Short mmCIF file of C-alpha atoms in Angstrom, two decimals:
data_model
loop_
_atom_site.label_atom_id
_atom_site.label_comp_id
_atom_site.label_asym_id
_atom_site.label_seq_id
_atom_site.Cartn_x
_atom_site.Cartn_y
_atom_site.Cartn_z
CA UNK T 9 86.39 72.82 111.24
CA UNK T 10 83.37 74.82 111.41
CA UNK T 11 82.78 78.65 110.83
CA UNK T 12 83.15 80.33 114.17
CA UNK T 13 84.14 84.35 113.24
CA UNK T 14 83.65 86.57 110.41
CA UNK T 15 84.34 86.73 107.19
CA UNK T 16 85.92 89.74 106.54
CA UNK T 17 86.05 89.85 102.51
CA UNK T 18 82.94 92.37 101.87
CA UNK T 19 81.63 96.16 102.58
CA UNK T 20 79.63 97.27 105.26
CA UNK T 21 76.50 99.64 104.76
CA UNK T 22 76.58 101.57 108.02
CA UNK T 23 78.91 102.74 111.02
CA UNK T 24 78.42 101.40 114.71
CA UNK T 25 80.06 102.99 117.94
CA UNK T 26 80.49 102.44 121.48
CA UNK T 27 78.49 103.46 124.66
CA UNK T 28 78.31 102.12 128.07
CA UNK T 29 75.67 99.61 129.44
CA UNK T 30 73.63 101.45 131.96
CA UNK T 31 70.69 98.86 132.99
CA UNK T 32 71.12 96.32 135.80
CA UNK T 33 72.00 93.24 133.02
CA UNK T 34 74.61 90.97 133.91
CA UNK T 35 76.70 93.08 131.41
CA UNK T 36 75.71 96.88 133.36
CA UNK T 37 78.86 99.13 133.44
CA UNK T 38 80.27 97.33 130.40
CA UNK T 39 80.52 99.19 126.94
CA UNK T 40 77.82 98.64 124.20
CA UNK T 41 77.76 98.41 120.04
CA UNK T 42 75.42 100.98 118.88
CA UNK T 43 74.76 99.79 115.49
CA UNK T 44 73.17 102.77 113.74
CA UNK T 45 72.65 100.59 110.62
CA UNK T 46 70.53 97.88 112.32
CA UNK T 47 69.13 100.06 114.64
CA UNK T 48 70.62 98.08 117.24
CA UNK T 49 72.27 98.03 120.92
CA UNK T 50 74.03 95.09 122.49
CA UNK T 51 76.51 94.50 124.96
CA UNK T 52 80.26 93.68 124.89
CA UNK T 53 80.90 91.02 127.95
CA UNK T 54 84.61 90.97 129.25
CA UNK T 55 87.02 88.98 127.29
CA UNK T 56 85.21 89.99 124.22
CA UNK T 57 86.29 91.94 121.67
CA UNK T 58 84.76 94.36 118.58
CA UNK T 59 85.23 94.19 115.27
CA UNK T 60 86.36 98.08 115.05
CA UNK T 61 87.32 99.02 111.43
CA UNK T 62 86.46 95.13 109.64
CA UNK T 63 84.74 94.70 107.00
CA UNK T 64 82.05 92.27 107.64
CA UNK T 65 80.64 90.52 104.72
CA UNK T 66 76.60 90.55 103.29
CA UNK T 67 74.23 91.70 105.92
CA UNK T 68 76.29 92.05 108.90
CA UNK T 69 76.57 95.52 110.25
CA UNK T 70 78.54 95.05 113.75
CA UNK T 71 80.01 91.94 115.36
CA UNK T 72 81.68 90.86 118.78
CA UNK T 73 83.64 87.97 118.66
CA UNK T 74 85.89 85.81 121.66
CA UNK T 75 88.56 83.38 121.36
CA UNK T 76 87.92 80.62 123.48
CA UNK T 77 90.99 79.06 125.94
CA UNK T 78 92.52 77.08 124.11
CA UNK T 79 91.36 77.43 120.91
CA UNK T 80 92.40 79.21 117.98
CA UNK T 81 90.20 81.26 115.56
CA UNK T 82 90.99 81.60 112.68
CA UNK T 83 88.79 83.91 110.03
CA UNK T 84 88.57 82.28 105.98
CA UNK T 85 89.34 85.33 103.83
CA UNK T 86 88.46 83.51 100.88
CA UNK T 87 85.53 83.20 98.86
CA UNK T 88 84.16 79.87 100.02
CA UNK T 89 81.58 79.24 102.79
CA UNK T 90 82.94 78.83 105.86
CA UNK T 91 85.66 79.62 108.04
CA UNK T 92 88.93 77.86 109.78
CA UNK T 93 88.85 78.13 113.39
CA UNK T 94 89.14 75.40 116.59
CA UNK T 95 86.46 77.28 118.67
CA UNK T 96 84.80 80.79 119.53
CA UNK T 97 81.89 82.73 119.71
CA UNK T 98 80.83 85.32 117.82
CA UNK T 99 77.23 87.94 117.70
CA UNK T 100 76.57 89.36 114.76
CA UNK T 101 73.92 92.14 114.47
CA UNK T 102 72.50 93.61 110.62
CA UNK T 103 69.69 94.62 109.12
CA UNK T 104 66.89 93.41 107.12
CA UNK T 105 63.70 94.19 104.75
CA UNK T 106 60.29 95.03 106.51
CA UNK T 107 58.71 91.94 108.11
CA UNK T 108 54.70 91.31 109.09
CA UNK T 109 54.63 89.59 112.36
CA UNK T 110 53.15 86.76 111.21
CA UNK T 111 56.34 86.27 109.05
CA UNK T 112 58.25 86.36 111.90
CA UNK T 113 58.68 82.52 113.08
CA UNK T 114 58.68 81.10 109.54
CA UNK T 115 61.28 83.49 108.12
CA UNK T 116 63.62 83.44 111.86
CA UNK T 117 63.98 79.59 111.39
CA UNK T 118 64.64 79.89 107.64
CA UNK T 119 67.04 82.40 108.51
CA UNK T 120 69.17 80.34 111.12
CA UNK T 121 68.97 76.97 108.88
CA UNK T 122 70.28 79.21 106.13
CA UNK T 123 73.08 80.39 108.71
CA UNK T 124 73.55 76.75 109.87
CA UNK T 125 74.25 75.52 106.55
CA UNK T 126 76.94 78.74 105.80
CA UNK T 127 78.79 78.48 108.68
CA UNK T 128 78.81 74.69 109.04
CA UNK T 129 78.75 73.61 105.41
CA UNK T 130 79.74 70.19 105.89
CA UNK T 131 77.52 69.53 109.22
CA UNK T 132 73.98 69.29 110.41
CA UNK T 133 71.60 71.05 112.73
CA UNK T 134 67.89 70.77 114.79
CA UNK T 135 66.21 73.25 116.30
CA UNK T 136 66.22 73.32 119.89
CA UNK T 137 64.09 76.13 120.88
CA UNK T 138 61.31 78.27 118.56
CA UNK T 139 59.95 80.76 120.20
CA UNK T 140 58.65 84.72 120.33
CA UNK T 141 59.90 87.37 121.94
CA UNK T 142 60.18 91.17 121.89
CA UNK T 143 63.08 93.55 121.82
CA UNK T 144 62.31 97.02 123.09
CA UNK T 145 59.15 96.38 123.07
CA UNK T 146 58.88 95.26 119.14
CA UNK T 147 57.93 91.99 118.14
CA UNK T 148 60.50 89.68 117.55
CA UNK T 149 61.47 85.89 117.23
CA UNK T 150 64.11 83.82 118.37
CA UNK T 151 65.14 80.33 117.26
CA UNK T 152 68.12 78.11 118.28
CA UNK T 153 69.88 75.11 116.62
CA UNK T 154 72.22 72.31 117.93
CA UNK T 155 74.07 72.19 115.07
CA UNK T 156 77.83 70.02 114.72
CA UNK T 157 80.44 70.16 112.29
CA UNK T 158 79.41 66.48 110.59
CA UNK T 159 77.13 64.77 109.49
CA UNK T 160 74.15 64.16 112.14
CA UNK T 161 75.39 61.97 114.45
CA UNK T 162 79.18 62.11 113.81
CA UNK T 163 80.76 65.71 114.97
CA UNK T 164 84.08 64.55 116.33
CA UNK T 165 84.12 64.84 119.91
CA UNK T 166 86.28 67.07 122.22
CA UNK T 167 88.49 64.27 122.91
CA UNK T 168 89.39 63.32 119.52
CA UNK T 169 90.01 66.80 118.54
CA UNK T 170 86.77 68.09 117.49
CA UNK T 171 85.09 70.86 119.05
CA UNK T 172 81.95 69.06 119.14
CA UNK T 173 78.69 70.30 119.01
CA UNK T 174 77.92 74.23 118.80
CA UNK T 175 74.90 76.55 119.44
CA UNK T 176 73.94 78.94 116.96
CA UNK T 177 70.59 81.74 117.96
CA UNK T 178 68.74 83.95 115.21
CA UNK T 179 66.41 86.68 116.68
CA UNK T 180 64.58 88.21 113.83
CA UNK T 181 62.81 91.89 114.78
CA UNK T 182 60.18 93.43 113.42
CA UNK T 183 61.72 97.14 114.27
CA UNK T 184 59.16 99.56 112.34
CA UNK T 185 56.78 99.54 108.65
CA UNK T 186 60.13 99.31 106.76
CA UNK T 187 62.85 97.20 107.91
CA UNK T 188 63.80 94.42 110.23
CA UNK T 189 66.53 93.72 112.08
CA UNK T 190 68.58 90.76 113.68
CA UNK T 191 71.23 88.93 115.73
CA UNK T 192 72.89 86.00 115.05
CA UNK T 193 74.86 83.97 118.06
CA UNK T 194 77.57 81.24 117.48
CA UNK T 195 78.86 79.69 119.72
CA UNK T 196 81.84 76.17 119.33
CA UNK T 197 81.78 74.27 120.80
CA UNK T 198 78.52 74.90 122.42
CA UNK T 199 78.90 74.16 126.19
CA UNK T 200 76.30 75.57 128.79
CA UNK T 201 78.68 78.22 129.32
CA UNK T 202 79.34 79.49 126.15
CA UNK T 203 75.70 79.16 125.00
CA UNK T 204 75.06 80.82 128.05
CA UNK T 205 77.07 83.84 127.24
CA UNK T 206 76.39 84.28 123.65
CA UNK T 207 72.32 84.04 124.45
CA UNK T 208 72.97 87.00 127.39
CA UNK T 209 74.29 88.98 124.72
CA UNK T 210 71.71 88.62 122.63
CA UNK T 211 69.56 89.33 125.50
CA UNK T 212 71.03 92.49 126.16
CA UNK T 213 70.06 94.14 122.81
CA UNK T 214 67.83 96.92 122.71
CA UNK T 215 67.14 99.32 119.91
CA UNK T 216 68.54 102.85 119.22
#
């Protein structure tokens, strides 16, 4: 099955803490990530939970993950790509090198086709949406993939067992002259609902 929560088998450069979320977002009153290593903010929607004391492995900084009904999700503690789990979301947040703007689209999509391919070694993904975008008030871009955990055209439906196809979103930000910073959204299967909720969170970021 495909990768749906963290890999928790390397260090993290950084620490992250809570605060409250004060705007009028679908999330306001609810408490925040501060990610002091990304230099980023983001919601934590009820029913979700934080990583609080993980390790989280390569560039990840922060995470929030949920367990979908009826689902289990599992985490792969080993060295291989991928994870075991039935079905979950997950937002990731970390940071990056310096990006030009003009780098933005080209290395966001290369980013979540990298991701696609980690997460859901054995499966295949298109790009739904390519688009810009800012994040407190930075340039930014955001890209989304359809992505299932076969072979195009063969993800195992709900019915059979599968979890069929998911969503995964990559917002790349251009935060200052030296260093970028991004989110990356899965969710599995990838129902309006759950894509949905994984893109508000992403929504809600700001940065610190």
């Amino acid at each position: 099955m495909a990768a749906l929560v963290l890999l928790l088998v390397a260090g993290i450069a950084g620490g992250w803490w809570l605060t409250r979320e004060e705007d009028s977002s679908p999330f306001a009153g609810r408490p925040r990530v501060t990610d002091g290593a990304a230099g980023l903010s983001y919601a934590i929607p009820e029913g979700w939970e934080h990583a609080e004391g993980k390790k989280l492995i390569g560039a990840f900084t922060s995470s929030v993950t949920k367990e979908h009904a009826g689902t289990g999700t599992g985490t792969d503690t080993g060295s291989g790509s991928g994870a075991s789990g039935e079905g979950g979301s997950t937002v990731l947040a970390g940071r990056a090198a310096a990006m030009p703007q003009a780098a933005l689209q080209q290395q966001a999509e290369r980013a979540a086709r990298s991701n696609a391919v980690f997460f859901y070694p054995e499966g295949s993904s298109e790009v739904a949406e390519s688009r810009p975008t800012t994040v407190g008030g930075r340039p930014a871009h955001t890209v989304a993939l359809r992505v299932s955990e076969g072979k195009r055209g063969s993800a195992a439906p709900e019915s059979a067992g599968g979890t069929g196809t998911g969503h995964l979103r990559l917002t790349l930000i251009a935060v200052d002259d030296s260093r970028s910073a991004f989110l990356l959204g899965i969710a599995q299967p990838g129902g309006p609902l759950e894509t949905r909720e994984v893109d508000q969170v992403m929504e809600s970021a700001s940065l610190t």
